[in-house]
Short mmCIF file of C-alpha atoms in Angstrom, two decimals:
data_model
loop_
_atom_site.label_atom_id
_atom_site.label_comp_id
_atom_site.label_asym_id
_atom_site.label_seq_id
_atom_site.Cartn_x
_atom_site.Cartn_y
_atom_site.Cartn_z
CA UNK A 17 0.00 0.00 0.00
CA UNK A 18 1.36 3.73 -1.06
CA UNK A 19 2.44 6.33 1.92
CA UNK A 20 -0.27 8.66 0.75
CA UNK A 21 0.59 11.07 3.71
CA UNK A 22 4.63 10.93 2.54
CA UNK A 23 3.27 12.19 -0.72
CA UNK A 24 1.45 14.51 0.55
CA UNK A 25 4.23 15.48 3.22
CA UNK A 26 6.40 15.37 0.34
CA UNK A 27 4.73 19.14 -0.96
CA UNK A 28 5.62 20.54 2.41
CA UNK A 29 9.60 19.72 2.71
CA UNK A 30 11.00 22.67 0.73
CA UNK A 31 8.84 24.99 3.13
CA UNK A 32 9.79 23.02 6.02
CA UNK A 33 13.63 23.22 5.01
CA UNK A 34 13.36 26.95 3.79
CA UNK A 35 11.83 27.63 7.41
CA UNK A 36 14.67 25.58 9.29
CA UNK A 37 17.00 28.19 10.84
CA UNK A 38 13.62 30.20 11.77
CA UNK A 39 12.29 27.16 13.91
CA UNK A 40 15.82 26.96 15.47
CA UNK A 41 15.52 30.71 16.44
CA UNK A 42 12.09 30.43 17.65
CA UNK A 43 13.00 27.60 19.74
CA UNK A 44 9.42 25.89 18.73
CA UNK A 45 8.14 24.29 15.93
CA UNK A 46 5.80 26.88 13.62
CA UNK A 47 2.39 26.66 14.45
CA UNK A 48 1.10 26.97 10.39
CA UNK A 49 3.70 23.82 10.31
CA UNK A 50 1.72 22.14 12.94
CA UNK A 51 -1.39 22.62 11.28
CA UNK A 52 0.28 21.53 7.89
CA UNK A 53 1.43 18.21 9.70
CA UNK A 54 -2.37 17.80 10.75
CA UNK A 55 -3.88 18.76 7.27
CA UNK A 56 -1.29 15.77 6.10
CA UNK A 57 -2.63 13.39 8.63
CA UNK A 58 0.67 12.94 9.80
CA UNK A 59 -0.83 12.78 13.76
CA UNK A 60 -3.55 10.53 12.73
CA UNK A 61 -1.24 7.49 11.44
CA UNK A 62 -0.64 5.46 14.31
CA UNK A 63 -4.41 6.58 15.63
CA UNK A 64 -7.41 4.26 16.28
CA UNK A 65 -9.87 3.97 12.89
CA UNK A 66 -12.63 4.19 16.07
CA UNK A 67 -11.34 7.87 16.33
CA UNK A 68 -11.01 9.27 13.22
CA UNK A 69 -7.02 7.66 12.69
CA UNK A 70 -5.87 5.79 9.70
CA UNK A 71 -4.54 3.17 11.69
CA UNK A 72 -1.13 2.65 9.20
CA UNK A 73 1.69 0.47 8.68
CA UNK A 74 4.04 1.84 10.83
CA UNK A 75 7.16 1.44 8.64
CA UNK A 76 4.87 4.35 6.78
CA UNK A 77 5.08 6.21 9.84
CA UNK A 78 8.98 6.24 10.57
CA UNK A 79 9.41 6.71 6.60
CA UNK A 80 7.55 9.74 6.79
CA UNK A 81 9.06 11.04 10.39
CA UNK A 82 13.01 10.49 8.05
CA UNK A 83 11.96 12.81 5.69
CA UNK A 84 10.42 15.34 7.71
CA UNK A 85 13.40 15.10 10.05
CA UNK A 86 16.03 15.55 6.69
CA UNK A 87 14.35 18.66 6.19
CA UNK A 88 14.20 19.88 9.51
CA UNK A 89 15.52 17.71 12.35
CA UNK A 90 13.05 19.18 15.16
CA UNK A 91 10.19 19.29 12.58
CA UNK A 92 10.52 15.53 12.12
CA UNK A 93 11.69 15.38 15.98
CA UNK A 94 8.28 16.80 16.90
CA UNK A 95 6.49 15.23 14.12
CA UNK A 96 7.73 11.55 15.51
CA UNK A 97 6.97 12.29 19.37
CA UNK A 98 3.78 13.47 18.99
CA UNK A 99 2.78 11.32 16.29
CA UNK A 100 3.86 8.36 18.53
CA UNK A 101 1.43 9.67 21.34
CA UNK A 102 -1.93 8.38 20.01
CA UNK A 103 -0.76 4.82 19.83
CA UNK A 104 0.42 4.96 23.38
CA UNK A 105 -3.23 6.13 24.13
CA UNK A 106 -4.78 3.76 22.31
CA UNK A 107 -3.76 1.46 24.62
CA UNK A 108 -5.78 2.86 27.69
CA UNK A 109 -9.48 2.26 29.01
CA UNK A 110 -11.44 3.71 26.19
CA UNK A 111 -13.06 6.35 28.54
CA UNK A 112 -9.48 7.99 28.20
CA UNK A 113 -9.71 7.73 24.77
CA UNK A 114 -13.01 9.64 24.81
CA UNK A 115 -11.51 12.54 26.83
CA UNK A 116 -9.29 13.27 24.32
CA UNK A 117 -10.36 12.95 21.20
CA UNK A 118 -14.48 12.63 21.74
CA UNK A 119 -15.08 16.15 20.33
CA UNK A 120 -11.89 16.69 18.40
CA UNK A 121 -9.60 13.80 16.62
CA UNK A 122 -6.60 16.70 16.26
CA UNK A 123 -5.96 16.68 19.65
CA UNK A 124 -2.10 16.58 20.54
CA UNK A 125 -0.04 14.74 23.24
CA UNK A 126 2.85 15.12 24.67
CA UNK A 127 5.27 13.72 27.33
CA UNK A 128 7.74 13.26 29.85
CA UNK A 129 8.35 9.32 30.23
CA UNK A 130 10.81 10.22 33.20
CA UNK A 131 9.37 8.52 36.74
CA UNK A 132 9.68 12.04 38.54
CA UNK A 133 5.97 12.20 39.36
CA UNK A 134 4.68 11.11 42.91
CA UNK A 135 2.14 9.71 43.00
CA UNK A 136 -0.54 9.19 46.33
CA UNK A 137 -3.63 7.14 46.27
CA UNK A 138 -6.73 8.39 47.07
CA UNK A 139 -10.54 8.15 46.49
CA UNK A 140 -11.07 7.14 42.76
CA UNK A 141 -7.33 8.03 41.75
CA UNK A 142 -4.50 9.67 42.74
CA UNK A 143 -2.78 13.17 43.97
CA UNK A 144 0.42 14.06 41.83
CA UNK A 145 2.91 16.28 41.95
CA UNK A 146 6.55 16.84 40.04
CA UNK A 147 8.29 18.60 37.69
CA UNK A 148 9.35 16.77 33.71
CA UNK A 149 11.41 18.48 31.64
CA UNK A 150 12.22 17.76 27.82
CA UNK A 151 8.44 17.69 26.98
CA UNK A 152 8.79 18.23 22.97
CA UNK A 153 5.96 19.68 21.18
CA UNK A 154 4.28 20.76 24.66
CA UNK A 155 3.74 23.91 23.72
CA UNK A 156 0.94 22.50 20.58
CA UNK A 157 -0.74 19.75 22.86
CA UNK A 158 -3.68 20.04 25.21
CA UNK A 159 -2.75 16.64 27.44
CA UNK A 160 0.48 14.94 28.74
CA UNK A 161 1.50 11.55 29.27
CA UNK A 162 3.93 11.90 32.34
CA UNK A 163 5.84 9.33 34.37
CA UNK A 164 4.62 8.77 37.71
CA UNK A 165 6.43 6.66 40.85
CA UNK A 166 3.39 5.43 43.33
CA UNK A 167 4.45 5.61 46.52
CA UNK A 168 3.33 3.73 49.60
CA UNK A 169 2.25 4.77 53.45
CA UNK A 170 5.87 4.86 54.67
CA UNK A 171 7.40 6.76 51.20
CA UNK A 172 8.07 3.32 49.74
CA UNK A 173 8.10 2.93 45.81
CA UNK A 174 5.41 0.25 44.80
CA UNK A 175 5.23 0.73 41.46
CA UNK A 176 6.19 2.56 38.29
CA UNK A 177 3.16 4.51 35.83
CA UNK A 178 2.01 6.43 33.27
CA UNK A 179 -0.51 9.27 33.24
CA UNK A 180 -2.30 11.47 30.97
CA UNK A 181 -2.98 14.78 32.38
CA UNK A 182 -4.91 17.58 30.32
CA UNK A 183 -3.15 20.86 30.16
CA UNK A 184 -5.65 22.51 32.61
CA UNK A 185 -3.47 20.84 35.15
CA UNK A 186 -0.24 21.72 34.31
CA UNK A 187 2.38 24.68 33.72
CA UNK A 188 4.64 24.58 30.74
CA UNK A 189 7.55 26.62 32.27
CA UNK A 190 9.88 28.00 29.17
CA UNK A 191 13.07 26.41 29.65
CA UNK A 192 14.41 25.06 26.24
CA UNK A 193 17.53 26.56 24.92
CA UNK A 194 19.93 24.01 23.89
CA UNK A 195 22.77 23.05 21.40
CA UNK A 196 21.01 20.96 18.94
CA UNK A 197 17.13 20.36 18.16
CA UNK A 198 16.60 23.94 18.92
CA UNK A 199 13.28 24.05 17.53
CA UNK A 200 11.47 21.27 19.22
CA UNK A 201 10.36 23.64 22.19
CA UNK A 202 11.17 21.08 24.66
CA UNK A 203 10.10 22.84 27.69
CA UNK A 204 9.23 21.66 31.05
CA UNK A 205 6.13 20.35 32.48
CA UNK A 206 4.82 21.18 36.55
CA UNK A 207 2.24 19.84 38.40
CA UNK A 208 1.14 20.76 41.71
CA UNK A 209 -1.43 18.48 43.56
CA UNK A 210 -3.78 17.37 40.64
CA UNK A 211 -6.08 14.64 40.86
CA UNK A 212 -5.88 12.08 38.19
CA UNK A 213 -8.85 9.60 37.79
CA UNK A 214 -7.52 5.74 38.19
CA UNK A 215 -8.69 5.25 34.20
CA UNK A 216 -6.02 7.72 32.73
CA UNK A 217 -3.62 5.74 35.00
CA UNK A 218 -1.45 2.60 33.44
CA UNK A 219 1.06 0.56 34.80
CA UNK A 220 4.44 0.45 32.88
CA UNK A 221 4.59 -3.13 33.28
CA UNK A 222 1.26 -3.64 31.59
CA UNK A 223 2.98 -1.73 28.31
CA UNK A 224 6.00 -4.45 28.40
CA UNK A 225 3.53 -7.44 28.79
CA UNK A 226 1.85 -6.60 25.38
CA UNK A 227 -1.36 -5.41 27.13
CA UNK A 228 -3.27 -2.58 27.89
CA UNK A 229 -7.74 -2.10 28.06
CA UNK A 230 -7.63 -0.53 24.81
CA UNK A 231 -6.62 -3.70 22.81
CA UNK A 232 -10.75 -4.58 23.75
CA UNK A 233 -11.88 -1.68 21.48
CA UNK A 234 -8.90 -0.97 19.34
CA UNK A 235 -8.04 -5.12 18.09
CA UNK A 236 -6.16 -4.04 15.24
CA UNK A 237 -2.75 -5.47 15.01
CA UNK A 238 -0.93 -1.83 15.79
CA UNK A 239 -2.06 -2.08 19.05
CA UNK A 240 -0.43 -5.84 19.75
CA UNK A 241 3.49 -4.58 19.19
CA UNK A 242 5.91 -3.73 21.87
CA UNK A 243 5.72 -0.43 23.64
CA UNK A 244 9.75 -0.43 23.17
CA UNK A 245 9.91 -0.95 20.00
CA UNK A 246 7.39 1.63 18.89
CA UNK A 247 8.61 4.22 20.78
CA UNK A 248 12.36 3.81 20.60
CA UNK A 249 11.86 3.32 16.95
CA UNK A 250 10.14 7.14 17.02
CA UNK A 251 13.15 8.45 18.64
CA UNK A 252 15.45 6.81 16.48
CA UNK A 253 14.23 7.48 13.08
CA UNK A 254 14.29 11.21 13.42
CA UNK A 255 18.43 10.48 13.85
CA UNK A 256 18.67 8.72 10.85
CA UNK A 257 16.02 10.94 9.09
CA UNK A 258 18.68 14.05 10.11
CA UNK A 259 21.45 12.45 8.97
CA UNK A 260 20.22 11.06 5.75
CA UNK A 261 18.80 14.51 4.60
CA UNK A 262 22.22 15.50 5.37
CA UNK A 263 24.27 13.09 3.20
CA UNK A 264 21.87 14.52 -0.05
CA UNK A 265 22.60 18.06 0.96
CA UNK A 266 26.30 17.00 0.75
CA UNK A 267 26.46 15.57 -1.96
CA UNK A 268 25.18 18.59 -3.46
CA UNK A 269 27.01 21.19 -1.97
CA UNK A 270 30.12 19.34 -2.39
CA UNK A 271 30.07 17.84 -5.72
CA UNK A 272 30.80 21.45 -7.71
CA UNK A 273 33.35 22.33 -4.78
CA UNK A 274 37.19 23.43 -5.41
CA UNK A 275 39.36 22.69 -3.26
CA UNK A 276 41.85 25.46 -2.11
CA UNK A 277 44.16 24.12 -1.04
CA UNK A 278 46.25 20.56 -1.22
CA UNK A 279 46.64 20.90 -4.64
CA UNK A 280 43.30 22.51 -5.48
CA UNK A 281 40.88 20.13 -8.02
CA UNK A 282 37.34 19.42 -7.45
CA UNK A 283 36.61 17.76 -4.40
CA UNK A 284 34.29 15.25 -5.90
CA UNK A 285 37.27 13.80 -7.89
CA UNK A 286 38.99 13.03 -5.02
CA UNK A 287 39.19 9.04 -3.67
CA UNK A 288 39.04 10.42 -0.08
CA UNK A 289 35.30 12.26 -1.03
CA UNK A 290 34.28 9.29 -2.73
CA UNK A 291 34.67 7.13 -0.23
CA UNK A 292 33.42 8.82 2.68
CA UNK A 293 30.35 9.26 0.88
CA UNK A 294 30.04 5.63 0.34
CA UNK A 295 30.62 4.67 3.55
CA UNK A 296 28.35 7.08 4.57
CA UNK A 297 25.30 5.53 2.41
CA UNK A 298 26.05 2.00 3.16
CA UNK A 299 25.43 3.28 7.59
CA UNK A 300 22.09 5.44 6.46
CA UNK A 301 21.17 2.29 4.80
CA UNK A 302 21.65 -0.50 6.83
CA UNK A 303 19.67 1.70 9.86
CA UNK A 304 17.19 2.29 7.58
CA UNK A 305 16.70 -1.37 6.47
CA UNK A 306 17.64 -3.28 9.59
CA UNK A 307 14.69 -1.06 11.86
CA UNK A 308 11.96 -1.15 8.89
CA UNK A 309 12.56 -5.08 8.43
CA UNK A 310 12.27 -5.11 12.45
CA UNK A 311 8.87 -3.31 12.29
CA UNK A 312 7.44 -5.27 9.51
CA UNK A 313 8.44 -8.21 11.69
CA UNK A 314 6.77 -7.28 14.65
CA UNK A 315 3.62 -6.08 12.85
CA UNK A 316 3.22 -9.07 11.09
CA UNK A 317 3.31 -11.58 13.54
CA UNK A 318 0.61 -9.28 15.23
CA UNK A 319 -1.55 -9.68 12.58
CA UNK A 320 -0.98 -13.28 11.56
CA UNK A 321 -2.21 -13.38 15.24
CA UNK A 322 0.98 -14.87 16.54
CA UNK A 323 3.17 -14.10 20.39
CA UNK A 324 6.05 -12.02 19.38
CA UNK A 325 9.28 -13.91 20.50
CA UNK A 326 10.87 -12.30 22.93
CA UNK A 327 14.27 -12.72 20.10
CA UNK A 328 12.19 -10.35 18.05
CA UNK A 329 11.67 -8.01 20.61
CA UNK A 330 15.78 -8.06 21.56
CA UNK A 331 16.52 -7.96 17.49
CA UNK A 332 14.45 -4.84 17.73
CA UNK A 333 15.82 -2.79 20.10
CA UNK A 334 19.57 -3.94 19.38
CA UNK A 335 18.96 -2.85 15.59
CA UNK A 336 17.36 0.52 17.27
CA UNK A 337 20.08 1.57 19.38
CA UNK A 338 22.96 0.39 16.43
CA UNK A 339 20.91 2.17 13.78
CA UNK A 340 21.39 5.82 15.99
CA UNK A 341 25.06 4.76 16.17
CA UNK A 342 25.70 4.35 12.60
CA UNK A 343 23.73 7.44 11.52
CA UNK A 344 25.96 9.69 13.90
CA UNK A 345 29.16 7.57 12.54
CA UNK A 346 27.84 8.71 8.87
CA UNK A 347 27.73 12.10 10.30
CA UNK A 348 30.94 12.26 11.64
CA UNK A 349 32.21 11.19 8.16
CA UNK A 350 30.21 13.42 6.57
CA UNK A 351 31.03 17.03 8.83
CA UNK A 352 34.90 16.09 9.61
CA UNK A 353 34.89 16.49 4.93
CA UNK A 354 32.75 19.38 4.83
CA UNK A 355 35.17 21.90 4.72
CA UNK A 356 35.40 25.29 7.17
CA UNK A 357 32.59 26.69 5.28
CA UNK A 358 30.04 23.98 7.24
CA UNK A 359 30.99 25.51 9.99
CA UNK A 360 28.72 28.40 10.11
CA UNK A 361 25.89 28.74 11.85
CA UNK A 362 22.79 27.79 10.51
CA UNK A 363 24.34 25.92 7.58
CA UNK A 364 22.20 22.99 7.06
CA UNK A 365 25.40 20.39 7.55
CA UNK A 366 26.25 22.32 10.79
CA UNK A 367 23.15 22.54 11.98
CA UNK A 368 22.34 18.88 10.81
CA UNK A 369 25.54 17.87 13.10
CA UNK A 370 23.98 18.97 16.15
CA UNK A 371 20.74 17.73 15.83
CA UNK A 372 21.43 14.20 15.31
CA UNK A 373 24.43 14.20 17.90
CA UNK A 374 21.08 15.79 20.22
CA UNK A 375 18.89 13.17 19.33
CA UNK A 376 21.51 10.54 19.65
CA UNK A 377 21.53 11.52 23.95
CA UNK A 378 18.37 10.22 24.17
CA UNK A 379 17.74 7.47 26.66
CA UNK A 380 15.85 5.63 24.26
CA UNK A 381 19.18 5.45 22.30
CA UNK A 382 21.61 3.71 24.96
CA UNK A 383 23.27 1.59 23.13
CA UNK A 384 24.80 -0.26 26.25
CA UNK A 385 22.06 -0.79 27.88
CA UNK A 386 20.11 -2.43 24.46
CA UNK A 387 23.22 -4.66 23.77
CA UNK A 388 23.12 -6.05 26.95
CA UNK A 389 19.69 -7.23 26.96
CA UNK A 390 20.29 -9.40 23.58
CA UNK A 391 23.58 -10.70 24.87
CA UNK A 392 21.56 -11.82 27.59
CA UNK A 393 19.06 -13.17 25.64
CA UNK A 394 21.34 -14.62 22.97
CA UNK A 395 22.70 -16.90 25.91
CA UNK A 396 19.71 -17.82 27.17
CA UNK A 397 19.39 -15.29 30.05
CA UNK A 398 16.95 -14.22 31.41
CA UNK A 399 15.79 -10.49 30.14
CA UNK A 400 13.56 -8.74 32.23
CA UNK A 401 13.35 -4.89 31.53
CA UNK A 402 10.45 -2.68 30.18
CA UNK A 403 12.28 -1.34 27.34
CA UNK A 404 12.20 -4.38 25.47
#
């Protein structure tokens, strides 16, 4: 089946790029842009049928999320993260559901995953409190999914959640100003002693089991793939979206370029260009293929019905985590040949540098971490971690 929003994305890019260094400047994401993305039904892809979503392939997804992001690394950033959202919701009680999108399907999430929220039981729900920083796209959503840590009588931890608060309830405090990913308005998120109902209240270790109340209404196969996988996959692709936008603008700027100095000549005729650009191809590529063939995978054994083997799940996030590390090797390839004239600011190849080496911080995109989990599994260990 076509990507009929990547076509229609497609018409947007030039804009997107032209309005690049402006987004960095602003420190947020356009709102027309927003409102493009929307128009595109870029937001809608990974979102129940039941509520106006198109319910797609998500290999369609992270193809479209690479070529926002190689226009505009905290367009596609943004795009990606709150895109990702209304799967994650899909997989609460459908009242939830309801409360967001009953009277309008465009409604935004973000989120702060980080456990800094506490969390303290009381009639119907639960009192919260904390502070989440690196909320991207807060500033264009109306609700939040925040981490929570539930705490017992005597302060003890008991368990580990997820919550989705409406914006009513919280303060976006303007914090973002950073190296790389300018744009995505990652601000911070406070709450001060809100009540959230028990039904916009999940678990974390329901996410890792495969299960969640919304599977009952939404039974498409979307909603049967790992939690993990999904949304490490949304952080990664934006990283190898950035850096494979970057490799065409290279090859462009540098194939016409004269060297001057070491000899002079044209760049492009050189062995040492050509094969940093090939070596640079062959890393976009095998991220690229290794996380799409991952994805297919996992979304067809969901809909032939099938349990996902927990190999599959480890193949996943080890191709995840390997795929940011060979886009930001590419990168490194590609900036240490681009000459002094990358260097200034706002060139796209400068400013292409720092917003994959950004995304590549991510927790989502600890590579240790991953690597150890499928050794462990690969010798027949047992794995027992969310995030997988």
């Amino acid at each position: 089946m076509d990507n009929e929003v990547l076509e229609a994305v497609r018409d947007l890019l030039p804009g997107i790029a032209d309005d690049a260094r402006a987004t960095e400047e602003a420190r947020r994401i356009p709102v027309q842009t927003i409102r493009a993305l929307t128009d595109a039904g870029v937001f809608r892809m990974l979102q129940p049928v039941r509520y106006g979503g198109t319910e797609s392939d998500p290999v369609h997804f992270f193809e479209t999320v690479r070529a926002l992001s190689g226009a505009c690394g905290s367009t596609g950033w943004v795009a990606s993260v709150l895109g990702v959202h209304p799967w994650h919701l899909a997989l609460y009680p459908d009242r939830a559901q309801a409360e967001v999108w009953g009277e309008n399907p465009d409604t935004l999430i973000c989120s702060s995953y980080a456990p800094v929220g506490t969390m303290r039981p009381v009639a119907g729900g639960y009192e919260v409190s904390g502070v989440w920083r690196f909320s991207s796209g807060v500033d264009h959503a109306d609700w939040a999914l925040l981490g929570g840590v539930l705490v017992g009588a005597n302060g003890e931890t008991v368990d580990f959640t997820t919550m989705l608060v409406p914006r009513a309830d919280y303060e976006i405090r303007d914090i973002w100003d950073t190296v790389g990913l300018r744009g995505t308005g990652s601000n911070e998120i406070a709450v001060d002693s809100v009540f959230v109902p028990s039904h916009r209240v999940m678990r974390n270790f329901e996410f890792s089991q495969l299960r969640g109340p919304g599977q009952e209404v939404n039974t498409g196969p979307l909603y049967r793939i790992p939690f993990a996988a999904v949304f490490t996959t949304a952080i990664a692709s934006p990283v190898v979206g950035v850096v494979a936008g970057c490799y065409e603008t290279y090859l462009a700027t540098m194939r016409d370029r004269v060297r001057l100095s070491l000899g002079g000549g044209r760049f492009a005729e050189t062995r040492y260009a050509q094969v940093t650009v090939a070596r640079a191809a062959s890393e976009i590529d095998a991220s690229i293929l290794q996380m799409d063939r991952n994805i297919r995978a996992l979304y067809g054994a969901a809909a032939a019905g099938e349990e996902i083997p927990m190999r599959l799940r480890l193949r996943a996030r080890r191709d995840q985590v390997l795929g940011t590390e060979r886009a930001l090797d590419a990168m490194e390839k590609l900036f240490k040949t681009a000459g002094g004239q990358s260097l200034d600011r706002g060139n796209p190849i400068e400013r292409a540098w720092r917003d994959a080496h950004a995304g590549g911080v991510h927790v989502a995109n600890d590579t240790e971490r991953a690597l150890e989990l499928y050794g462990r599994g690969a010798f027949g260990l047992p794995v027992e971690d969310n995030m997988v």
